[in-house]
N, CA, C and O atoms as a DFTB+ gen file, in Angstrom:
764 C
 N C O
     1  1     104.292     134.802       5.465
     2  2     104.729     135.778       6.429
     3  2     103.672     136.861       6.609
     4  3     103.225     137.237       7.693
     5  1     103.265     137.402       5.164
     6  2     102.047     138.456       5.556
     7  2     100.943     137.556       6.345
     8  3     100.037     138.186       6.892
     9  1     100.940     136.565       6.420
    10  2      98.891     135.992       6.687
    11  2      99.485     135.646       8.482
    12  3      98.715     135.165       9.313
    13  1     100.503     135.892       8.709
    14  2     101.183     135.285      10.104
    15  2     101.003     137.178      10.476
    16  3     100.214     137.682      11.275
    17  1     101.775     137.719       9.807
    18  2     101.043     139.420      10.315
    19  2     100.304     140.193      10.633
    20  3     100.432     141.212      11.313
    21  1      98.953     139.463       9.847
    22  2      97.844     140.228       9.818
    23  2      97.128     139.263      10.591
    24  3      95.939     139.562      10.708
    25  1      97.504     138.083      11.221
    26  2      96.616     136.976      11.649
    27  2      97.044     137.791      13.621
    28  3      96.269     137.679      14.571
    29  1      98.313     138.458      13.670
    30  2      98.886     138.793      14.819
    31  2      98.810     140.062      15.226
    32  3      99.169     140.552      16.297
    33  1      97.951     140.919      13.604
    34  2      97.614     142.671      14.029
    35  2      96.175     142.403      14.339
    36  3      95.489     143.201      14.977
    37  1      95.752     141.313      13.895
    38  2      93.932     141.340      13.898
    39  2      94.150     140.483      15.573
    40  3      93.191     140.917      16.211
    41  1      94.702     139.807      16.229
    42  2      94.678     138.977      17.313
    43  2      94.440     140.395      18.432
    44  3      93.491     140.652      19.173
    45  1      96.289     141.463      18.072
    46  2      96.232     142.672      18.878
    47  2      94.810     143.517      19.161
    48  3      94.223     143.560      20.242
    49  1      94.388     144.210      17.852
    50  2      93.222     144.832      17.462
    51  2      92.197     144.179      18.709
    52  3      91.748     144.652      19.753
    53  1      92.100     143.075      18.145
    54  2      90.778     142.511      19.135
    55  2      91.215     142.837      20.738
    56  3      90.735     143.866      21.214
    57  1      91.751     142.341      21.259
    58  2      92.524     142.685      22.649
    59  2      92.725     143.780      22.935
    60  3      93.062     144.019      24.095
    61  1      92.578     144.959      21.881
    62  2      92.538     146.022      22.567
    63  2      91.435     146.497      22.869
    64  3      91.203     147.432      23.635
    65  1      90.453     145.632      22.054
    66  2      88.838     146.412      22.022
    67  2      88.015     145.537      23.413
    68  3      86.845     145.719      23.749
    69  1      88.840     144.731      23.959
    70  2      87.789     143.629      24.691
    71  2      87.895     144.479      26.278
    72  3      88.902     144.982      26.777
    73  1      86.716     144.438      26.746
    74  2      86.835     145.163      27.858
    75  2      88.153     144.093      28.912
    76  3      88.726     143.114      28.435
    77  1      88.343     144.544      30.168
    78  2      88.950     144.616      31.499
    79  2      88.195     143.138      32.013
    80  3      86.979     143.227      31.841
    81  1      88.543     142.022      32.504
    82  2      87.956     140.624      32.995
    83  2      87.000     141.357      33.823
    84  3      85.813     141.031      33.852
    85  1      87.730     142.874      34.870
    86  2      87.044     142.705      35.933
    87  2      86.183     143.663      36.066
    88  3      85.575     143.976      37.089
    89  1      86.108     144.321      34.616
    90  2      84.985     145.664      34.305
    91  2      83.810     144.569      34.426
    92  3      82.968     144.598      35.324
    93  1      83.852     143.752      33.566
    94  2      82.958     142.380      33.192
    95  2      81.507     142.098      34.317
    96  3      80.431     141.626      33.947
    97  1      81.731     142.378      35.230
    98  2      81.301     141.421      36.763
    99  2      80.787     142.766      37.736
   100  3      81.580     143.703      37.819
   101  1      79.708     142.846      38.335
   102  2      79.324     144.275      39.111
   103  2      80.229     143.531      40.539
   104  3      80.386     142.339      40.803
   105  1      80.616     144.519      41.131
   106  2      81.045     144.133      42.121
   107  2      80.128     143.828      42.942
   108  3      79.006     143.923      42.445
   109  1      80.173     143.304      44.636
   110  2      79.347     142.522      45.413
   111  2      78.130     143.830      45.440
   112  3      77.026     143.851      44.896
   113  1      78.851     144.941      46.342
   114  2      78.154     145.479      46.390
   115  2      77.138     146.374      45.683
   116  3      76.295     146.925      46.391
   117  1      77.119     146.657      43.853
   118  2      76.137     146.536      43.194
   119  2      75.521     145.371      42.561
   120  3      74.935     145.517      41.488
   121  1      75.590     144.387      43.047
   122  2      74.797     143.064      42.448
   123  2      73.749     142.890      43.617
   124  3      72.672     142.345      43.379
   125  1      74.092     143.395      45.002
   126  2      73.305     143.243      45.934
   127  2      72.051     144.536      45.781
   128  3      70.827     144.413      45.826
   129  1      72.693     145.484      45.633
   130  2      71.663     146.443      45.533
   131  2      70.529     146.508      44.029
   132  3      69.581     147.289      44.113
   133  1      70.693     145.644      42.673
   134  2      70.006     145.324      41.943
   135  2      68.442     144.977      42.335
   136  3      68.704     143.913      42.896
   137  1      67.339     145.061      42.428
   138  2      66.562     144.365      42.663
   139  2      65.602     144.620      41.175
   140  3      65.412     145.695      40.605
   141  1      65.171     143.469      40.850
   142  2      64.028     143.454      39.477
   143  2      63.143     144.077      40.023
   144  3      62.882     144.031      41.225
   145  1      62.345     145.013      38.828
   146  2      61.200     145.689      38.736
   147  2      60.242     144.848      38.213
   148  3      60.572     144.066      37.322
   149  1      59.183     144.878      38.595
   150  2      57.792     144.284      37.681
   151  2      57.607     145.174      36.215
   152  3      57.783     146.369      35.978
   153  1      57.255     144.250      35.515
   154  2      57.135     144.917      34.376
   155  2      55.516     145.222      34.161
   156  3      54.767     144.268      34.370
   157  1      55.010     146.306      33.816
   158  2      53.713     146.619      33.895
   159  2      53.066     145.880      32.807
   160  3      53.814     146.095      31.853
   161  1      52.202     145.205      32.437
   162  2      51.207     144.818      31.649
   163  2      50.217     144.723      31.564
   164  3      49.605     143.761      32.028
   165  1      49.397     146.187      30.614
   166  2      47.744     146.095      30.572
   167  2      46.943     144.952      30.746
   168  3      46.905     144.066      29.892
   169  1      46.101     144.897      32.117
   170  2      45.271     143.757      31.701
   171  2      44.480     144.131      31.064
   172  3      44.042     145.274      30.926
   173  1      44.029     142.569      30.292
   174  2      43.862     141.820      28.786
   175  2      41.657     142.499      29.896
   176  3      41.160     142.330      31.009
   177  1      41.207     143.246      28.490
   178  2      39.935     143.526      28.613
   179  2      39.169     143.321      27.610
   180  3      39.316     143.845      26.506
   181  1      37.901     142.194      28.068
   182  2      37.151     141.879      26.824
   183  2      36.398     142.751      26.885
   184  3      36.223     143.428      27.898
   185  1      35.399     143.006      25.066
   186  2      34.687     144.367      24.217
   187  2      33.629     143.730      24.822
   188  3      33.148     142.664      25.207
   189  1      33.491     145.089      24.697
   190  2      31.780     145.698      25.021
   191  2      31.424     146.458      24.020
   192  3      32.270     146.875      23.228
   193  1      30.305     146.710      23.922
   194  2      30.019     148.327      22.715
   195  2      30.113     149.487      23.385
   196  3      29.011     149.955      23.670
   197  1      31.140     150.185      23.776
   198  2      30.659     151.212      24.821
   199  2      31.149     152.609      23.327
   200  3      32.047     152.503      22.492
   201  1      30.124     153.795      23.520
   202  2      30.500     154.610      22.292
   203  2      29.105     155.629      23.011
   204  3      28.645     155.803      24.139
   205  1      28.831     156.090      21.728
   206  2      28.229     157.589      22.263
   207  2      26.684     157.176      22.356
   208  3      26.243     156.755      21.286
   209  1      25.893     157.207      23.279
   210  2      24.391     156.484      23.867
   211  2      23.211     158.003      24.167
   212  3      23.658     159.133      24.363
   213  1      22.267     157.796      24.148
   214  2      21.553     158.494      24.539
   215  2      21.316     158.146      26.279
   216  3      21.186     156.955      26.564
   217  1      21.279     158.866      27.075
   218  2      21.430     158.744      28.750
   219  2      21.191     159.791      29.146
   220  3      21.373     160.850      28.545
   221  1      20.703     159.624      30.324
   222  2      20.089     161.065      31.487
   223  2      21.341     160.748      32.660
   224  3      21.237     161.420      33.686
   225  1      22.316     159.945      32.604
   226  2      22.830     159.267      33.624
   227  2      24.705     159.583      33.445
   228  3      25.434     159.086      32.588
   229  1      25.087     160.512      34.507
   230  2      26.280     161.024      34.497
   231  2      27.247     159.875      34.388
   232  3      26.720     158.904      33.845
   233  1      28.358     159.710      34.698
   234  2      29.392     158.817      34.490
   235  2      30.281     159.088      35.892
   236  3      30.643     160.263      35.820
   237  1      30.561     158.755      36.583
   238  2      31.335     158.366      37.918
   239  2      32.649     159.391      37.507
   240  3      33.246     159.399      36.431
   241  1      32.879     160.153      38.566
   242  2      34.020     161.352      38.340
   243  2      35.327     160.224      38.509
   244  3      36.265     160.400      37.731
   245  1      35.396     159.466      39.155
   246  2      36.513     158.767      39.757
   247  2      36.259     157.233      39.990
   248  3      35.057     156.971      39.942
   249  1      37.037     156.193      40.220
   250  2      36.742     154.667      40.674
   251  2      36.723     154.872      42.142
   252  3      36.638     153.711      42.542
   253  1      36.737     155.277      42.701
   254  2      37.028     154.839      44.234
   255  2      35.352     155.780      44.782
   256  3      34.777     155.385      45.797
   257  1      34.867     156.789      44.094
   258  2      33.616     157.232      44.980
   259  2      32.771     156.330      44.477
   260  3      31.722     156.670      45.025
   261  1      32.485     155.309      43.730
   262  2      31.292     154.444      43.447
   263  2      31.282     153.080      44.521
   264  3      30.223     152.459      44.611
   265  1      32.235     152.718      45.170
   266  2      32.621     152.192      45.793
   267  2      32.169     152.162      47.908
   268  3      32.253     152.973      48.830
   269  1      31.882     151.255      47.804
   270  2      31.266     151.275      49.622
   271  2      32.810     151.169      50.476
   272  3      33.786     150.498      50.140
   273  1      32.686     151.922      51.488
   274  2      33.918     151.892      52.519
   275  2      34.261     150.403      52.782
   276  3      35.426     150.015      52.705
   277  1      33.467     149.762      53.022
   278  2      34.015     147.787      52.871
   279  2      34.189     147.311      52.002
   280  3      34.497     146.119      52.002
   281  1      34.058     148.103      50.748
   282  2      34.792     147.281      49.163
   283  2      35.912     147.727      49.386
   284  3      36.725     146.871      49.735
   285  1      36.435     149.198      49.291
   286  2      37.582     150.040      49.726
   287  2      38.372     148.952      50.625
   288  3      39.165     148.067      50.304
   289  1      37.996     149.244      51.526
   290  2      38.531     148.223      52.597
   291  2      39.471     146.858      51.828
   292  3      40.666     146.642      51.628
   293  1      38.189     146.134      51.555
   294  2      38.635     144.914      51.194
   295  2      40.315     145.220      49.989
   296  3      41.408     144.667      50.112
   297  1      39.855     146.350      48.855
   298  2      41.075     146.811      48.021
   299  2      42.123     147.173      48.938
   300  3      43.229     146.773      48.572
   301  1      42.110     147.653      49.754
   302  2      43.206     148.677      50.487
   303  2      44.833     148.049      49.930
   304  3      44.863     146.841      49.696
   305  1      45.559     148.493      49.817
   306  2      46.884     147.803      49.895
   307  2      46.752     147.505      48.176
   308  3      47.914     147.125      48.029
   309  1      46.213     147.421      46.916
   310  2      46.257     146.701      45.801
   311  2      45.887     148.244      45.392
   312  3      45.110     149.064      45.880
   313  1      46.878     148.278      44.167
   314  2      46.862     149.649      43.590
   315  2      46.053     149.746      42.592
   316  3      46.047     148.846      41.752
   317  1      44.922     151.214      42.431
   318  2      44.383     151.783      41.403
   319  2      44.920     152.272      40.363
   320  3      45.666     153.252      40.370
   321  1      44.485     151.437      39.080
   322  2      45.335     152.237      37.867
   323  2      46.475     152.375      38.025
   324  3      46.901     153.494      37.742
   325  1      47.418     151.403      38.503
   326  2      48.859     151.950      38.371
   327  2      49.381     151.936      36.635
   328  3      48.898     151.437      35.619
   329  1      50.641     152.779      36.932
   330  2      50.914     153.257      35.376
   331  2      51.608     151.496      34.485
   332  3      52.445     150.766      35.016
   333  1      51.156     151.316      33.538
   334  2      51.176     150.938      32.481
   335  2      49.959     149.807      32.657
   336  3      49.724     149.245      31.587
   337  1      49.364     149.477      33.461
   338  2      48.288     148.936      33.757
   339  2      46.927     148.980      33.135
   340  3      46.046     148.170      33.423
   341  1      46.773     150.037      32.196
   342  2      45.378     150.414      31.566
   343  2      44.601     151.201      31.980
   344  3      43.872     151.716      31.132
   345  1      44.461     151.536      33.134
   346  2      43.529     152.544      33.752
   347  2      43.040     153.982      33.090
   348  3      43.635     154.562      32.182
   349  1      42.266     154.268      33.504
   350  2      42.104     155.901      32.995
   351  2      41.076     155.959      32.321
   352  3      40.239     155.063      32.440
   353  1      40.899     156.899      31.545
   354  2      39.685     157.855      30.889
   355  2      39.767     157.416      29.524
   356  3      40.166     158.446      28.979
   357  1      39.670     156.719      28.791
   358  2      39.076     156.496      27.066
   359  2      38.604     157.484      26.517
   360  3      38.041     158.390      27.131
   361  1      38.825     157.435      24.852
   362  2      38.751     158.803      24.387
   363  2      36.615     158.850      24.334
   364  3      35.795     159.748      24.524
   365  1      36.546     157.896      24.103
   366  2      35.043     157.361      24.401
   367  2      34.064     158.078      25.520
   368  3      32.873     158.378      25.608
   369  1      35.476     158.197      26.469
   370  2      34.973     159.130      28.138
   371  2      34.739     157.870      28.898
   372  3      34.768     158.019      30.119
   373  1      34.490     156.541      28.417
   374  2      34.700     155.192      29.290
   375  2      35.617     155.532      30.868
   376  3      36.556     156.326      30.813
   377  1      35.342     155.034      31.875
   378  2      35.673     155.195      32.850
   379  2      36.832     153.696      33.036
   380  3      36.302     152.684      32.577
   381  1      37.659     153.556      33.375
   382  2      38.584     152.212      32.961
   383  2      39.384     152.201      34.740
   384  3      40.284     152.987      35.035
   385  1      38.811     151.154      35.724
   386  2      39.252     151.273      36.570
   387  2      40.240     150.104      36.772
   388  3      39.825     149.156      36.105
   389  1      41.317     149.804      37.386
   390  2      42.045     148.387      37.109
   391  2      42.847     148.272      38.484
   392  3      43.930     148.857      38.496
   393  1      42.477     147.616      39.614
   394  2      42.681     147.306      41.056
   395  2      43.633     146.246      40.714
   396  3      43.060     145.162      40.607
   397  1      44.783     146.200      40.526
   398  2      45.823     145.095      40.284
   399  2      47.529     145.684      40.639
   400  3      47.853     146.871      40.617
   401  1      48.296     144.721      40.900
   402  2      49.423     144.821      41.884
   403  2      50.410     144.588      40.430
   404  3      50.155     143.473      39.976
   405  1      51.341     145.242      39.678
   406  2      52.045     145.183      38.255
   407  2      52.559     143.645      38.310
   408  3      52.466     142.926      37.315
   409  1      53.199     143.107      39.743
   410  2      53.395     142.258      40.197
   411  2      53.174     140.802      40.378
   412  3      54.002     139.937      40.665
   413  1      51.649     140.673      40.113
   414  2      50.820     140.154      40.744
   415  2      49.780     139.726      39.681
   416  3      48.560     139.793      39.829
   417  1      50.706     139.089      38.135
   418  2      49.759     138.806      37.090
   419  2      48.538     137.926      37.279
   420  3      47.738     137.932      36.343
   421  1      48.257     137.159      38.345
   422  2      46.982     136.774      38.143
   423  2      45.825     137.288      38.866
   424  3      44.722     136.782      38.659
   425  1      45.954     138.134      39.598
   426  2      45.344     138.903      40.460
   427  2      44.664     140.631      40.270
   428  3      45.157     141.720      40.562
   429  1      43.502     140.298      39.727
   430  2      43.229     141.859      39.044
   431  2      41.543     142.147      39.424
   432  3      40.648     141.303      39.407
   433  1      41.461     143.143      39.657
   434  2      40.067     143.461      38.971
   435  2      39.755     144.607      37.969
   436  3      40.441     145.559      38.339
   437  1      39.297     144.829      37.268
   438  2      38.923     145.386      35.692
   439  2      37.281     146.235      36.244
   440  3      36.533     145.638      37.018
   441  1      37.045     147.176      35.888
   442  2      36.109     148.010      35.672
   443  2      35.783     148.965      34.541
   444  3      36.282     150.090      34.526
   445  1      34.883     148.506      33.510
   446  2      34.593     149.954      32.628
   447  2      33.245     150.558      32.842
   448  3      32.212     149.892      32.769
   449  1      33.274     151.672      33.074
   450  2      32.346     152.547      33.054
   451  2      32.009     153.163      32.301
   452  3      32.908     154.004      32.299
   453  1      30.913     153.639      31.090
   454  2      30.283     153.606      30.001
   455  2      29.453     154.182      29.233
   456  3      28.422     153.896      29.841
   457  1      29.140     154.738      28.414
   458  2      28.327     154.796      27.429
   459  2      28.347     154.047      26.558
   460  3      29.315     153.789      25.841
   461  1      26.929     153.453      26.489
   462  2      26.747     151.975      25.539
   463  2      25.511     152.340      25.084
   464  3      24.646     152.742      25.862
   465  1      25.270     152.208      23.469
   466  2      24.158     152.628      22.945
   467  2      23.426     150.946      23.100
   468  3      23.859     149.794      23.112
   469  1      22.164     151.582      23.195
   470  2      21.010     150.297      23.591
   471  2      20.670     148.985      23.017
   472  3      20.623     147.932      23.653
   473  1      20.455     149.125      21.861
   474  2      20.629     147.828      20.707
   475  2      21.748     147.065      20.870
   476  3      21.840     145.940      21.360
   477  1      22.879     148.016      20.261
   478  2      24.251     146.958      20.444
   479  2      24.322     147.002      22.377
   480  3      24.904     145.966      22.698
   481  1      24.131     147.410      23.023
   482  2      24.491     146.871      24.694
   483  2      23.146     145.425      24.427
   484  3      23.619     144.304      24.236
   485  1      21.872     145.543      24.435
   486  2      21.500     144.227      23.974
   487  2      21.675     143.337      23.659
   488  3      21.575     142.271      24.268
   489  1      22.145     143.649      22.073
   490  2      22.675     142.839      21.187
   491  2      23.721     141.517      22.197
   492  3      23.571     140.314      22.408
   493  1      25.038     142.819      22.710
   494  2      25.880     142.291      23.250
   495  2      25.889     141.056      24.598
   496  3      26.594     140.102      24.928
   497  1      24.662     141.745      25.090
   498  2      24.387     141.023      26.507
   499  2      23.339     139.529      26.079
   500  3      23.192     138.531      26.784
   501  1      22.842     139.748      24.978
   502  2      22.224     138.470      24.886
   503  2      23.178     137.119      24.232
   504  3      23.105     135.972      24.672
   505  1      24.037     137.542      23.132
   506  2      25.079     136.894      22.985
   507  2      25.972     136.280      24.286
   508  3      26.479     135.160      24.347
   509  1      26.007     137.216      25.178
   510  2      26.663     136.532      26.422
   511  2      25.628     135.210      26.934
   512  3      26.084     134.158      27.382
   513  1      24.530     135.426      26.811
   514  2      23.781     134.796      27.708
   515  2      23.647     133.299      26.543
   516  3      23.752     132.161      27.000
   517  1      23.483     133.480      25.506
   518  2      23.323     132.508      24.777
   519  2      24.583     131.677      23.994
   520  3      24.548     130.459      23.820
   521  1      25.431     132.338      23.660
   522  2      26.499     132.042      23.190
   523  2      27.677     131.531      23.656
   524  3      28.394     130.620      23.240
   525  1      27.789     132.582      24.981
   526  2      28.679     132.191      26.455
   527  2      28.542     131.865      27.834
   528  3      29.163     132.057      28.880
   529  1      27.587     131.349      27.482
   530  2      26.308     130.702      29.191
   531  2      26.353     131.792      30.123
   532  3      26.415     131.416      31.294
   533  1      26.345     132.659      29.998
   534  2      26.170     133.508      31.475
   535  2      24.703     133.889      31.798
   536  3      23.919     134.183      30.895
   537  1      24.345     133.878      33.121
   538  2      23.217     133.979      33.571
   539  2      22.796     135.533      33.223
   540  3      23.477     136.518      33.510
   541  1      22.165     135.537      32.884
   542  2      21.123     137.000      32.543
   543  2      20.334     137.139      33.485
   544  3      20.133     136.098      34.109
   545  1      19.529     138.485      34.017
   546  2      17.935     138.714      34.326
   547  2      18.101     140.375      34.513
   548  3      18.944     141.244      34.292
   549  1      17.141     140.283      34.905
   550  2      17.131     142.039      35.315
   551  2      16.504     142.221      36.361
   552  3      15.303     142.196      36.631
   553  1      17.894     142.506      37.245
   554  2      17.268     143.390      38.258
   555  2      17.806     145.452      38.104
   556  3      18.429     146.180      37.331
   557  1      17.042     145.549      39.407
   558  2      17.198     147.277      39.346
   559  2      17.429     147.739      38.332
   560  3      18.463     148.228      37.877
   561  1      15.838     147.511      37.673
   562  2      15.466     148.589      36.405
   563  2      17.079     148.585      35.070
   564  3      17.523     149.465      34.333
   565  1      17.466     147.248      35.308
   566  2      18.565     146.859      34.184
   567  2      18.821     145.397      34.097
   568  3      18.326     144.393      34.609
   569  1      19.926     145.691      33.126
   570  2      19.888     143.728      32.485
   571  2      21.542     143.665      33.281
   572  3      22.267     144.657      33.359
   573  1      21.797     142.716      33.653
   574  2      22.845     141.706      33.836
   575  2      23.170     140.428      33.775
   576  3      22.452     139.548      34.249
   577  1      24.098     140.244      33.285
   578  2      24.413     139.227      32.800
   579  2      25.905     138.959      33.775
   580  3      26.619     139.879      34.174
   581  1      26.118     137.706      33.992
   582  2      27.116     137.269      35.013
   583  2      27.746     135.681      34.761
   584  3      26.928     134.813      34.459
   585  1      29.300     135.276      34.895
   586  2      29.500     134.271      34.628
   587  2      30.761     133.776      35.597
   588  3      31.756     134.474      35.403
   589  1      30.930     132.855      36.479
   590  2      31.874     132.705      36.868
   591  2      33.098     131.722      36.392
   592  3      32.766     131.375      35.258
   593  1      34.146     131.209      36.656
   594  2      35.056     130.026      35.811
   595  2      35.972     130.138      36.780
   596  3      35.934     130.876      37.765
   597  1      37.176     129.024      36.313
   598  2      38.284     129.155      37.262
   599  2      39.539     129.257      35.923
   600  3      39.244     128.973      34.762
   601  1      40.589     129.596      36.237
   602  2      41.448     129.200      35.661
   603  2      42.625     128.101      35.670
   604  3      42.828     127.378      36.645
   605  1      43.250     128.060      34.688
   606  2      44.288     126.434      34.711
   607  2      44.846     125.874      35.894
   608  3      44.980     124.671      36.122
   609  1      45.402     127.541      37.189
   610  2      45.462     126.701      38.514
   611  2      44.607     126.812      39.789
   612  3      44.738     126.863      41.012
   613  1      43.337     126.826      38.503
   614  2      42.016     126.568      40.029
   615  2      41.641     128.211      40.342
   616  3      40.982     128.374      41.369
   617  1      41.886     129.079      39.799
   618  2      42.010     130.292      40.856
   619  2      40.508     131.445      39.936
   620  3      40.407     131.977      38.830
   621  1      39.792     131.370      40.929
   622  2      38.763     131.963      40.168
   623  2      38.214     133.366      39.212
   624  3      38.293     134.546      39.552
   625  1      37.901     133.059      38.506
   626  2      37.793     134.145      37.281
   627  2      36.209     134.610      37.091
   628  3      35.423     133.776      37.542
   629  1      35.675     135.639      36.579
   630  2      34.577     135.931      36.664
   631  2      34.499     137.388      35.835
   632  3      35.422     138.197      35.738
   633  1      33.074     137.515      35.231
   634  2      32.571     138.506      34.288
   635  2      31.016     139.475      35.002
   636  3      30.002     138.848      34.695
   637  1      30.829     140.200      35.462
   638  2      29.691     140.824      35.104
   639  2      29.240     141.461      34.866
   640  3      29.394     142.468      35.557
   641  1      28.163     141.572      33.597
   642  2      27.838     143.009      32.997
   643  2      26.433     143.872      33.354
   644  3      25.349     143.291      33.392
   645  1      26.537     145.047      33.563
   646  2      25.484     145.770      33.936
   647  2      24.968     146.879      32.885
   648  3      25.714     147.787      32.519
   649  1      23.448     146.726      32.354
   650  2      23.777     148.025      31.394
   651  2      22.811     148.463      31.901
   652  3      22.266     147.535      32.498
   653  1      21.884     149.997      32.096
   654  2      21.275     150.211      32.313
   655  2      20.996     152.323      31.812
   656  3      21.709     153.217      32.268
   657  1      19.995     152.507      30.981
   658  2      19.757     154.101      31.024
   659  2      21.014     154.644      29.825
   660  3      21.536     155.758      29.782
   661  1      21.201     153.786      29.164
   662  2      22.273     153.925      28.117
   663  2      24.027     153.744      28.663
   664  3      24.949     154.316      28.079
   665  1      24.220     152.832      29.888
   666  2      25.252     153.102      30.739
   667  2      26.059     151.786      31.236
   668  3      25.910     151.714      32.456
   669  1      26.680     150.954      30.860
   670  2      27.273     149.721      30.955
   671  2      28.456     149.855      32.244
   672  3      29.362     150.614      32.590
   673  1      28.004     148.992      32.548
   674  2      29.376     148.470      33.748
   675  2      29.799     147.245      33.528
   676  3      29.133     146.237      33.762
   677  1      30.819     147.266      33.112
   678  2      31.537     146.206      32.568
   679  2      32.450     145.742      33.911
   680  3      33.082     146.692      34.373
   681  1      32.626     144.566      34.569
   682  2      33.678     144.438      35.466
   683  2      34.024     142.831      34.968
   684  3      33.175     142.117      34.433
   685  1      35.849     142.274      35.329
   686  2      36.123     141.161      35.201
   687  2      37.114     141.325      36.113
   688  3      37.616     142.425      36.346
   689  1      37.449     140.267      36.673
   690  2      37.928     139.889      37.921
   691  2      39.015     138.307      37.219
   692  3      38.799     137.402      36.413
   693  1      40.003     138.664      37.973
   694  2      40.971     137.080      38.724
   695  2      41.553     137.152      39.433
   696  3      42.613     137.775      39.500
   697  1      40.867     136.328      40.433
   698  2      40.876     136.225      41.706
   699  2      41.265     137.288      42.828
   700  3      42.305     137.411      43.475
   701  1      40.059     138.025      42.836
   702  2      39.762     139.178      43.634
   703  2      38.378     139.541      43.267
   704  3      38.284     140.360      42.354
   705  1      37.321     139.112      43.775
   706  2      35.905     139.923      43.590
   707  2      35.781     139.933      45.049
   708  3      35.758     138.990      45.840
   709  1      35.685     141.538      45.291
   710  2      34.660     141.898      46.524
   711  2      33.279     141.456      46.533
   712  3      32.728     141.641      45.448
   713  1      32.509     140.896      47.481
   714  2      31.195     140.877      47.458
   715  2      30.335     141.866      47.677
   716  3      30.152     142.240      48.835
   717  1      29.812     142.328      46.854
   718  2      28.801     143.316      46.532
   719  2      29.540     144.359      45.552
   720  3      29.080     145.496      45.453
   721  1      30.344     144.090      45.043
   722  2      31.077     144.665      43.891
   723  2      30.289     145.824      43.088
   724  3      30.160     147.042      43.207
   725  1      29.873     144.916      42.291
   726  2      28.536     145.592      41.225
   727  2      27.433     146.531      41.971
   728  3      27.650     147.743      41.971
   729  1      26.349     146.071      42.558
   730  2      25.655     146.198      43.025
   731  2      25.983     147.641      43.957
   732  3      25.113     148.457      44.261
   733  1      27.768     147.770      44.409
   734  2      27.172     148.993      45.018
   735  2      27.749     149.792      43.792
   736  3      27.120     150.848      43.851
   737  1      28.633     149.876      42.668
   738  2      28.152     151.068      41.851
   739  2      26.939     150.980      41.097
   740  3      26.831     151.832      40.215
   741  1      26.252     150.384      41.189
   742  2      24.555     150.517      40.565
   743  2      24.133     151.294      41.408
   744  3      23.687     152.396      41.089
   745  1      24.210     150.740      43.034
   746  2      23.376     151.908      43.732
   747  2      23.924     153.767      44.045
   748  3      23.309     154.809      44.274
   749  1      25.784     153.287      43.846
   750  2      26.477     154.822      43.491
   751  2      25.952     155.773      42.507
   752  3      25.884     156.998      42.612
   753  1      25.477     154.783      41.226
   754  2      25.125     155.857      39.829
   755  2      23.741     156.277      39.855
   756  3      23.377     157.438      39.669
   757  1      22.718     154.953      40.175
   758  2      21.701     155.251      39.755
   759  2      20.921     155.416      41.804
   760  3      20.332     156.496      41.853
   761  1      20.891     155.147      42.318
   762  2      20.723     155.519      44.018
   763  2      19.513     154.610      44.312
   764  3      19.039     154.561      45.447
């Protein structure tokens, strides 16, 4: 008789704690107005040595003035540094620019701007060239090194590094490189 009692106060108990069937369920009209957010995720940035360098050569106040009105262009509409994305200033003083949609995980471009002491920026750039096939040479009074690839669905990926005057430009791209990318913040920093 007690285990039939307590089997019928613990049945009650529960039933009183269980919500309403129809609390349960948003009604039409908040299930319609729901829409998912993108969830922000830093893009993934491979090392460089960037740290404290000897240089005569300022560092870019902002990402968008190193930039030619037809790179701009080509970005227009794809957001700078949006928040949780990575962007911004490093305690380093690295310049961290990141042209990508939160949305839009395969689609990014990556910029660091730099102080890179000379040996290790060397060091670093010849390892690329030997270790990770990327084409090296030097033009405009600096070394670069450059590599292109695709990824698993074909969609192209790419690296290139610029160091020059104690000052690295690091950029990586999927699938989005402007043409003349690099080349015009080389001619933004150094003229």
């Amino acid at each position: 008789m007690a285990a039939v009692l307590l089997t019928a106060a613990l049945g009650a108990a529960t039933a009183a704690c269980a919500p309403e069937p129809d609390s349960l369920r948003p009604t039409p009209t908040e299930a319609a107005s729901v829409t998912p957010t993108p969830i922000a995720t830093p893009v993934a940035i491979a090392d460089f040595p960037f740290g404290a360098s000897t240089s005569t050569t300022p560092l870019p106040a902002d990402c968008e003035s190193v930039l030619t009105a037809d790179i701009l262009t080509t970005l227009e509409g794809i957001p700078l540094n949006a928040p949780g994305m990575g962007g911004g200033i490093r305690p380093d003083s690295s310049r961290v620019c990141v042209w990508a949609d939160p949305g839009a995980s395969r689609t990014s471009l990556v910029t660091v701007v730099g102080y890179s002491p000379e040996r290790d920026a060397r060091d670093a750039l010849y390892l690329l060239g030997v270790d990770d096939g990327y084409l090296c040479y030097e033009p405009d009074d600096g070394l670069r090194c450059e590599r292109t690839w695709e990824d698993d669905l074909g969609l192209p990926q790419g690296r290139t590094v610029y160091w020059r005057d104690g000052v690295a430009i690091d950029t990586q791209y999927s699938n989005l490189a402007p043409q003349g990318y690099t080349a015009a913040i080389v001619d933004a920093i150094w003229g």
